[in-house]
């Protein structure tokens, strides 16, 4: 495991602290979550460890995007390096999601098709093993160790706050709640620009917009007053619902693509495996269609929840 020097006590921030201190506190929380999940991610016994490590990476990137001007020049460098780490984690996570889902689907098939289904899944298990070895090499690299070290420095308050004097009353609330405007505007604008039957990639991009808005709302909650914090919780819940639906859509899209790719392999040349792959594609296309039926209403819910938060 790569070690990183963090204080025994977590970084905290309250309503009276500066916006930068709230960013440091959130960054510290997610850095601790990331490093706590690293041993399990390396071992690979529980996919949830890798999943939560990837989530922490994404949340750190969201904090650093907002904190470019508040946390100093190293913030953008760390954000870029977290993108590299997220890609390595994401490759394995995508296989975990795919394999877990395919096993559930195959288990629901008739007994006569389950052996072929297991052969199909085994090909993706093999591919995951290759991706996992690449991930472990990344986690053992000097690049990863340097990333953790630099990120840890960003969580500590400097002797002089960049561009800041004493925090004014309500400053953090104004800045952090105000930071919701851009991701909210981008989400609504992106959704409005989509045609009746949008490309799969555009719906995946819309999910990313939703995730960024959700993370910004989570970051703003500790600085908000009681009534506003309640509204922010509503916004987070609305964003989660859209993420879930569009996540199901993306999982279906990936599964269909993987099945088509499989047909060009030795495993896919097995006629029975090809038959099972066709059955899986049929199910995934139905799931994709259901997600496409629901997403617009969920965007409207997010828009209403965001407007209730923003003055």
mmCIF file of C-alpha atoms in Angstrom:
data_model
loop_
_atom_site.group_PDB
_atom_site.id
_atom_site.type_symbol
_atom_site.label_atom_id
_atom_site.label_comp_id
_atom_site.label_asym_id
_atom_site.label_seq_id
_atom_site.Cartn_x
_atom_site.Cartn_y
_atom_site.Cartn_z
ATOM 1 C CA UNK A 1 0.000 0.000 0.000
ATOM 2 C CA UNK A 2 1.195 3.536 -0.818
ATOM 3 C CA UNK A 3 1.463 5.630 2.331
ATOM 4 C CA UNK A 4 0.536 9.299 2.572
ATOM 5 C CA UNK A 5 1.084 11.616 5.514
ATOM 6 C CA UNK A 6 -2.235 12.960 6.816
ATOM 7 C CA UNK A 7 -2.896 14.514 10.224
ATOM 8 C CA UNK A 8 -4.568 12.255 12.777
ATOM 9 C CA UNK A 9 -7.586 14.570 12.900
ATOM 10 C CA UNK A 10 -9.609 15.241 9.737
ATOM 11 C CA UNK A 11 -9.814 18.759 8.334
ATOM 12 C CA UNK A 12 -13.109 20.417 9.271
ATOM 13 C CA UNK A 13 -14.982 23.512 8.145
ATOM 14 C CA UNK A 14 -18.041 25.296 9.469
ATOM 15 C CA UNK A 15 -20.305 28.144 8.308
ATOM 16 C CA UNK A 16 -17.795 30.736 9.524
ATOM 17 C CA UNK A 17 -14.848 29.341 7.585
ATOM 18 C CA UNK A 18 -13.642 30.517 4.197
ATOM 19 C CA UNK A 19 -14.747 28.849 0.950
ATOM 20 C CA UNK A 20 -11.188 27.535 0.560
ATOM 21 C CA UNK A 21 -11.348 25.827 3.953
ATOM 22 C CA UNK A 22 -14.581 24.068 2.943
ATOM 23 C CA UNK A 23 -12.829 22.825 -0.176
ATOM 24 C CA UNK A 24 -9.891 21.570 1.886
ATOM 25 C CA UNK A 25 -12.205 19.764 4.288
ATOM 26 C CA UNK A 26 -14.001 17.991 1.448
ATOM 27 C CA UNK A 27 -10.721 17.169 -0.269
ATOM 28 C CA UNK A 28 -9.380 15.730 2.991
ATOM 29 C CA UNK A 29 -12.515 13.604 3.468
ATOM 30 C CA UNK A 30 -12.259 12.131 -0.021
ATOM 31 C CA UNK A 31 -8.483 11.613 0.156
ATOM 32 C CA UNK A 32 -8.952 9.602 3.351
ATOM 33 C CA UNK A 33 -11.732 7.608 1.666
ATOM 34 C CA UNK A 34 -9.510 6.935 -1.352
ATOM 35 C CA UNK A 35 -6.530 5.702 0.661
ATOM 36 C CA UNK A 36 -8.712 3.605 2.985
ATOM 37 C CA UNK A 37 -10.051 1.722 -0.045
ATOM 38 C CA UNK A 38 -6.662 1.175 -1.677
ATOM 39 C CA UNK A 39 -5.763 -2.122 0.098
ATOM 40 C CA UNK A 40 -9.103 -3.677 -0.845
ATOM 41 C CA UNK A 41 -8.774 -2.404 -4.401
ATOM 42 C CA UNK A 42 -5.358 -4.008 -4.731
ATOM 43 C CA UNK A 43 -6.611 -7.299 -3.267
ATOM 44 C CA UNK A 44 -9.650 -7.306 -5.533
ATOM 45 C CA UNK A 45 -11.855 -9.440 -3.286
ATOM 46 C CA UNK A 46 -14.726 -6.947 -2.963
ATOM 47 C CA UNK A 47 -15.582 -4.815 -6.039
ATOM 48 C CA UNK A 48 -17.079 -2.196 -3.715
ATOM 49 C CA UNK A 49 -13.584 -1.142 -2.600
ATOM 50 C CA UNK A 50 -12.608 -0.230 -6.137
ATOM 51 C CA UNK A 51 -15.982 1.428 -6.728
ATOM 52 C CA UNK A 52 -15.640 3.662 -3.663
ATOM 53 C CA UNK A 53 -12.029 4.484 -4.510
ATOM 54 C CA UNK A 54 -13.191 5.626 -7.934
ATOM 55 C CA UNK A 55 -16.038 7.679 -6.421
ATOM 56 C CA UNK A 56 -13.562 9.423 -4.101
ATOM 57 C CA UNK A 57 -11.353 10.194 -7.096
ATOM 58 C CA UNK A 58 -14.255 11.765 -8.960
ATOM 59 C CA UNK A 59 -15.323 13.843 -5.986
ATOM 60 C CA UNK A 60 -11.787 15.114 -5.488
ATOM 61 C CA UNK A 61 -11.695 16.195 -9.126
ATOM 62 C CA UNK A 62 -14.979 18.041 -8.657
ATOM 63 C CA UNK A 63 -13.611 19.891 -5.618
ATOM 64 C CA UNK A 64 -10.431 20.843 -7.444
ATOM 65 C CA UNK A 65 -12.328 22.103 -10.477
ATOM 66 C CA UNK A 66 -14.139 24.550 -8.231
ATOM 67 C CA UNK A 67 -10.975 25.328 -6.239
ATOM 68 C CA UNK A 68 -8.593 26.258 -9.043
ATOM 69 C CA UNK A 69 -8.343 29.856 -7.818
ATOM 70 C CA UNK A 70 -8.729 29.116 -4.110
ATOM 71 C CA UNK A 71 -6.305 26.261 -3.466
ATOM 72 C CA UNK A 72 -3.266 27.426 -5.388
ATOM 73 C CA UNK A 73 -1.440 26.400 -8.561
ATOM 74 C CA UNK A 74 -1.058 22.719 -7.618
ATOM 75 C CA UNK A 75 -4.824 22.173 -7.735
ATOM 76 C CA UNK A 76 -5.000 21.816 -11.520
ATOM 77 C CA UNK A 77 -2.013 19.472 -11.601
ATOM 78 C CA UNK A 78 -3.594 17.188 -9.003
ATOM 79 C CA UNK A 79 -6.913 17.270 -10.851
ATOM 80 C CA UNK A 80 -5.205 16.130 -14.057
ATOM 81 C CA UNK A 81 -3.417 13.307 -12.249
ATOM 82 C CA UNK A 82 -6.679 12.204 -10.662
ATOM 83 C CA UNK A 83 -8.040 11.931 -14.199
ATOM 84 C CA UNK A 84 -5.240 9.458 -14.977
ATOM 85 C CA UNK A 85 -6.007 7.467 -11.809
ATOM 86 C CA UNK A 86 -9.735 7.541 -12.513
ATOM 87 C CA UNK A 87 -9.188 6.085 -15.981
ATOM 88 C CA UNK A 88 -7.193 3.172 -14.541
ATOM 89 C CA UNK A 89 -9.857 2.525 -11.905
ATOM 90 C CA UNK A 90 -12.676 2.994 -14.390
ATOM 91 C CA UNK A 91 -11.418 0.322 -16.773
ATOM 92 C CA UNK A 92 -11.651 -2.334 -14.052
ATOM 93 C CA UNK A 93 -14.880 -0.941 -12.621
ATOM 94 C CA UNK A 94 -16.566 -1.191 -16.015
ATOM 95 C CA UNK A 95 -15.685 -4.888 -16.123
ATOM 96 C CA UNK A 96 -16.953 -5.386 -12.560
ATOM 97 C CA UNK A 97 -20.317 -3.860 -13.452
ATOM 98 C CA UNK A 98 -20.552 -5.828 -16.686
ATOM 99 C CA UNK A 99 -19.555 -9.173 -15.130
ATOM 100 C CA UNK A 100 -21.843 -8.761 -12.130
ATOM 101 C CA UNK A 101 -24.787 -7.885 -14.350
ATOM 102 C CA UNK A 102 -24.149 -10.688 -16.843
ATOM 103 C CA UNK A 103 -23.974 -13.247 -14.057
ATOM 104 C CA UNK A 104 -27.394 -12.127 -12.836
ATOM 105 C CA UNK A 105 -28.829 -12.303 -16.352
ATOM 106 C CA UNK A 106 -27.357 -15.731 -17.087
ATOM 107 C CA UNK A 107 -28.606 -17.114 -13.754
ATOM 108 C CA UNK A 108 -32.134 -16.256 -14.915
ATOM 109 C CA UNK A 109 -31.782 -18.277 -18.136
ATOM 110 C CA UNK A 110 -32.890 -21.860 -18.611
ATOM 111 C CA UNK A 111 -30.451 -24.495 -17.356
ATOM 112 C CA UNK A 112 -29.672 -25.509 -20.957
ATOM 113 C CA UNK A 113 -28.187 -22.054 -21.655
ATOM 114 C CA UNK A 114 -26.300 -21.484 -18.425
ATOM 115 C CA UNK A 115 -23.101 -23.350 -19.332
ATOM 116 C CA UNK A 116 -22.750 -21.268 -22.502
ATOM 117 C CA UNK A 117 -23.533 -18.184 -20.434
ATOM 118 C CA UNK A 118 -20.720 -19.008 -18.033
ATOM 119 C CA UNK A 119 -18.309 -19.443 -20.937
ATOM 120 C CA UNK A 120 -19.361 -16.034 -22.191
ATOM 121 C CA UNK A 121 -18.788 -14.405 -18.803
ATOM 122 C CA UNK A 122 -15.397 -16.115 -18.427
ATOM 123 C CA UNK A 123 -14.081 -14.175 -21.419
ATOM 124 C CA UNK A 124 -14.811 -10.883 -19.658
ATOM 125 C CA UNK A 125 -13.290 -12.215 -16.436
ATOM 126 C CA UNK A 126 -10.106 -12.878 -18.421
ATOM 127 C CA UNK A 127 -10.131 -9.351 -19.845
ATOM 128 C CA UNK A 128 -10.745 -7.910 -16.389
ATOM 129 C CA UNK A 129 -7.686 -9.719 -15.078
ATOM 130 C CA UNK A 130 -5.540 -7.914 -17.636
ATOM 131 C CA UNK A 131 -7.041 -4.542 -16.680
ATOM 132 C CA UNK A 132 -6.566 -5.293 -12.973
ATOM 133 C CA UNK A 133 -2.871 -5.992 -13.468
ATOM 134 C CA UNK A 134 -2.513 -2.632 -15.224
ATOM 135 C CA UNK A 135 -4.295 -0.951 -12.315
ATOM 136 C CA UNK A 136 -2.049 -2.551 -9.708
ATOM 137 C CA UNK A 137 1.008 -1.360 -11.607
ATOM 138 C CA UNK A 138 -0.423 2.173 -11.546
ATOM 139 C CA UNK A 139 -1.060 1.965 -7.791
ATOM 140 C CA UNK A 140 2.543 0.847 -7.246
ATOM 141 C CA UNK A 141 4.035 3.635 -9.350
ATOM 142 C CA UNK A 142 5.944 6.714 -8.260
ATOM 143 C CA UNK A 143 3.379 8.753 -10.160
ATOM 144 C CA UNK A 144 0.598 7.567 -7.852
ATOM 145 C CA UNK A 145 2.705 8.204 -4.734
ATOM 146 C CA UNK A 146 3.449 11.741 -5.942
ATOM 147 C CA UNK A 147 -0.254 12.323 -6.580
ATOM 148 C CA UNK A 148 -1.171 11.382 -3.009
ATOM 149 C CA UNK A 149 1.592 13.535 -1.569
ATOM 150 C CA UNK A 150 0.592 16.616 -3.550
ATOM 151 C CA UNK A 151 -3.103 16.116 -2.801
ATOM 152 C CA UNK A 152 -2.319 15.866 0.912
ATOM 153 C CA UNK A 153 -0.535 19.226 0.797
ATOM 154 C CA UNK A 154 -3.628 20.843 -0.694
ATOM 155 C CA UNK A 155 -5.719 19.799 2.322
ATOM 156 C CA UNK A 156 -3.604 21.911 4.713
ATOM 157 C CA UNK A 157 -4.324 25.571 5.377
ATOM 158 C CA UNK A 158 -1.411 27.795 4.273
ATOM 159 C CA UNK A 159 0.022 30.511 6.507
ATOM 160 C CA UNK A 160 -1.571 33.064 4.194
ATOM 161 C CA UNK A 161 -4.816 32.247 2.387
ATOM 162 C CA UNK A 162 -4.354 32.949 -1.360
ATOM 163 C CA UNK A 163 -6.236 36.165 -2.111
ATOM 164 C CA UNK A 164 -8.215 35.963 1.136
ATOM 165 C CA UNK A 165 -8.425 37.900 4.344
ATOM 166 C CA UNK A 166 -10.770 36.919 7.148
ATOM 167 C CA UNK A 167 -13.836 35.101 5.887
ATOM 168 C CA UNK A 168 -16.887 37.332 5.823
ATOM 169 C CA UNK A 169 -20.080 36.103 7.423
ATOM 170 C CA UNK A 170 -21.939 33.900 4.926
ATOM 171 C CA UNK A 171 -19.135 34.081 2.354
ATOM 172 C CA UNK A 172 -18.745 30.313 2.075
ATOM 173 C CA UNK A 173 -22.489 29.884 1.680
ATOM 174 C CA UNK A 174 -22.614 32.516 -1.067
ATOM 175 C CA UNK A 175 -19.645 31.101 -2.965
ATOM 176 C CA UNK A 176 -20.440 27.397 -2.659
ATOM 177 C CA UNK A 177 -24.173 27.638 -3.273
ATOM 178 C CA UNK A 178 -23.456 30.040 -6.127
ATOM 179 C CA UNK A 179 -21.150 27.425 -7.641
ATOM 180 C CA UNK A 180 -24.256 25.383 -8.500
ATOM 181 C CA UNK A 181 -25.283 27.851 -11.201
ATOM 182 C CA UNK A 182 -22.826 26.708 -13.860
ATOM 183 C CA UNK A 183 -23.408 22.916 -13.612
ATOM 184 C CA UNK A 184 -27.171 23.520 -13.348
ATOM 185 C CA UNK A 185 -27.168 25.734 -16.431
ATOM 186 C CA UNK A 186 -25.034 23.287 -18.390
ATOM 187 C CA UNK A 187 -27.262 20.341 -17.489
ATOM 188 C CA UNK A 188 -30.475 22.095 -18.495
ATOM 189 C CA UNK A 189 -28.939 23.488 -21.680
ATOM 190 C CA UNK A 190 -27.522 20.095 -22.685
ATOM 191 C CA UNK A 191 -30.863 18.372 -22.055
ATOM 192 C CA UNK A 192 -32.802 20.982 -24.034
ATOM 193 C CA UNK A 193 -30.471 20.567 -27.017
ATOM 194 C CA UNK A 194 -31.041 16.821 -27.301
ATOM 195 C CA UNK A 195 -33.327 15.482 -30.045
ATOM 196 C CA UNK A 196 -36.243 13.149 -29.410
ATOM 197 C CA UNK A 197 -34.004 10.086 -29.845
ATOM 198 C CA UNK A 198 -30.567 11.274 -28.677
ATOM 199 C CA UNK A 199 -27.282 9.471 -29.334
ATOM 200 C CA UNK A 200 -26.114 7.195 -26.534
ATOM 201 C CA UNK A 201 -22.969 9.269 -25.979
ATOM 202 C CA UNK A 202 -25.032 12.416 -25.434
ATOM 203 C CA UNK A 203 -27.071 10.744 -22.697
ATOM 204 C CA UNK A 204 -23.847 9.558 -21.075
ATOM 205 C CA UNK A 205 -22.564 13.160 -21.168
ATOM 206 C CA UNK A 206 -25.832 14.303 -19.583
ATOM 207 C CA UNK A 207 -25.243 11.875 -16.715
ATOM 208 C CA UNK A 208 -21.834 13.444 -16.152
ATOM 209 C CA UNK A 209 -23.444 16.900 -16.011
ATOM 210 C CA UNK A 210 -25.866 15.570 -13.390
ATOM 211 C CA UNK A 211 -23.048 14.080 -11.356
ATOM 212 C CA UNK A 212 -21.136 17.367 -11.337
ATOM 213 C CA UNK A 213 -24.212 19.230 -10.134
ATOM 214 C CA UNK A 214 -24.762 16.655 -7.401
ATOM 215 C CA UNK A 215 -21.181 16.879 -6.173
ATOM 216 C CA UNK A 216 -21.378 20.680 -6.090
ATOM 217 C CA UNK A 217 -24.583 20.461 -4.041
ATOM 218 C CA UNK A 218 -22.962 18.026 -1.597
ATOM 219 C CA UNK A 219 -20.021 20.381 -1.189
ATOM 220 C CA UNK A 220 -22.298 23.351 -0.477
ATOM 221 C CA UNK A 221 -24.411 21.663 2.215
ATOM 222 C CA UNK A 222 -22.053 22.149 5.216
ATOM 223 C CA UNK A 223 -21.949 25.909 4.541
ATOM 224 C CA UNK A 224 -25.711 26.297 4.048
ATOM 225 C CA UNK A 225 -28.348 27.310 6.543
ATOM 226 C CA UNK A 226 -30.873 24.758 7.762
ATOM 227 C CA UNK A 227 -33.596 25.557 5.238
ATOM 228 C CA UNK A 228 -31.199 25.782 2.318
ATOM 229 C CA UNK A 229 -29.425 22.569 3.376
ATOM 230 C CA UNK A 230 -32.782 20.775 3.207
ATOM 231 C CA UNK A 231 -33.321 22.050 -0.325
ATOM 232 C CA UNK A 232 -29.819 20.965 -1.263
ATOM 233 C CA UNK A 233 -30.618 17.450 -0.024
ATOM 234 C CA UNK A 234 -33.606 17.461 -2.355
ATOM 235 C CA UNK A 235 -31.390 18.490 -5.244
ATOM 236 C CA UNK A 236 -28.880 15.743 -4.449
ATOM 237 C CA UNK A 237 -31.674 13.150 -4.410
ATOM 238 C CA UNK A 238 -33.059 14.385 -7.738
ATOM 239 C CA UNK A 239 -29.603 14.228 -9.330
ATOM 240 C CA UNK A 240 -29.071 10.713 -7.973
ATOM 241 C CA UNK A 241 -32.311 9.535 -9.587
ATOM 242 C CA UNK A 242 -31.198 10.771 -13.003
ATOM 243 C CA UNK A 243 -27.734 9.275 -12.484
ATOM 244 C CA UNK A 244 -29.288 5.897 -11.703
ATOM 245 C CA UNK A 245 -31.520 5.869 -14.767
ATOM 246 C CA UNK A 246 -28.816 7.069 -17.146
ATOM 247 C CA UNK A 247 -26.348 4.721 -15.450
ATOM 248 C CA UNK A 248 -28.656 1.821 -16.301
ATOM 249 C CA UNK A 249 -28.821 3.169 -19.845
ATOM 250 C CA UNK A 250 -25.028 3.310 -20.132
ATOM 251 C CA UNK A 251 -24.622 -0.165 -18.643
ATOM 252 C CA UNK A 252 -27.020 -1.494 -21.283
ATOM 253 C CA UNK A 253 -25.175 0.310 -24.075
ATOM 254 C CA UNK A 254 -21.823 -1.092 -22.909
ATOM 255 C CA UNK A 255 -23.231 -4.611 -22.552
ATOM 256 C CA UNK A 256 -24.599 -4.575 -26.112
ATOM 257 C CA UNK A 257 -21.285 -3.278 -27.457
ATOM 258 C CA UNK A 258 -19.343 -5.963 -25.574
ATOM 259 C CA UNK A 259 -21.613 -8.696 -26.902
ATOM 260 C CA UNK A 260 -21.004 -7.537 -30.461
ATOM 261 C CA UNK A 261 -17.257 -7.420 -29.882
ATOM 262 C CA UNK A 262 -17.394 -10.901 -28.372
ATOM 263 C CA UNK A 263 -18.683 -12.378 -31.609
ATOM 264 C CA UNK A 264 -15.296 -11.666 -33.186
ATOM 265 C CA UNK A 265 -13.425 -13.788 -30.623
ATOM 266 C CA UNK A 266 -12.872 -17.529 -30.311
ATOM 267 C CA UNK A 267 -15.426 -17.599 -27.472
ATOM 268 C CA UNK A 268 -17.981 -15.811 -29.608
ATOM 269 C CA UNK A 269 -17.479 -18.333 -32.423
ATOM 270 C CA UNK A 270 -19.157 -20.927 -30.196
ATOM 271 C CA UNK A 271 -22.692 -21.085 -31.625
ATOM 272 C CA UNK A 272 -24.327 -21.600 -28.241
ATOM 273 C CA UNK A 273 -22.422 -18.648 -26.751
ATOM 274 C CA UNK A 274 -23.531 -16.545 -29.732
ATOM 275 C CA UNK A 275 -27.145 -17.528 -29.081
ATOM 276 C CA UNK A 276 -26.845 -16.506 -25.410
ATOM 277 C CA UNK A 277 -25.185 -13.229 -26.421
ATOM 278 C CA UNK A 278 -28.185 -12.513 -28.658
ATOM 279 C CA UNK A 279 -30.569 -13.084 -25.762
ATOM 280 C CA UNK A 280 -28.536 -10.726 -23.597
ATOM 281 C CA UNK A 281 -28.587 -8.035 -26.294
ATOM 282 C CA UNK A 282 -32.373 -8.302 -26.486
ATOM 283 C CA UNK A 283 -32.707 -7.731 -22.737
ATOM 284 C CA UNK A 284 -30.255 -4.852 -22.683
ATOM 285 C CA UNK A 285 -31.985 -3.043 -25.533
ATOM 286 C CA UNK A 286 -35.258 -3.250 -23.583
ATOM 287 C CA UNK A 287 -33.532 -1.749 -20.523
ATOM 288 C CA UNK A 288 -32.072 1.001 -22.695
ATOM 289 C CA UNK A 289 -35.523 1.835 -24.065
ATOM 290 C CA UNK A 290 -36.994 2.099 -20.562
ATOM 291 C CA UNK A 291 -34.278 4.547 -19.473
ATOM 292 C CA UNK A 292 -34.921 6.655 -22.554
ATOM 293 C CA UNK A 293 -38.580 6.870 -21.625
ATOM 294 C CA UNK A 294 -37.819 8.318 -18.176
ATOM 295 C CA UNK A 295 -34.871 10.704 -18.358
ATOM 296 C CA UNK A 296 -36.586 13.919 -19.476
ATOM 297 C CA UNK A 297 -38.958 13.950 -16.511
ATOM 298 C CA UNK A 298 -36.033 13.477 -14.143
ATOM 299 C CA UNK A 299 -34.185 16.435 -15.671
ATOM 300 C CA UNK A 300 -37.285 18.552 -15.002
ATOM 301 C CA UNK A 301 -37.196 17.428 -11.355
ATOM 302 C CA UNK A 302 -33.553 18.481 -11.061
ATOM 303 C CA UNK A 303 -34.286 21.852 -12.638
ATOM 304 C CA UNK A 304 -37.086 22.522 -10.153
ATOM 305 C CA UNK A 305 -34.932 21.437 -7.197
ATOM 306 C CA UNK A 306 -32.013 23.631 -8.317
ATOM 307 C CA UNK A 307 -34.248 26.663 -8.776
ATOM 308 C CA UNK A 308 -35.504 26.198 -5.229
ATOM 309 C CA UNK A 309 -31.921 26.455 -3.967
ATOM 310 C CA UNK A 310 -30.600 29.280 -6.114
ATOM 311 C CA UNK A 311 -31.795 32.812 -5.332
#
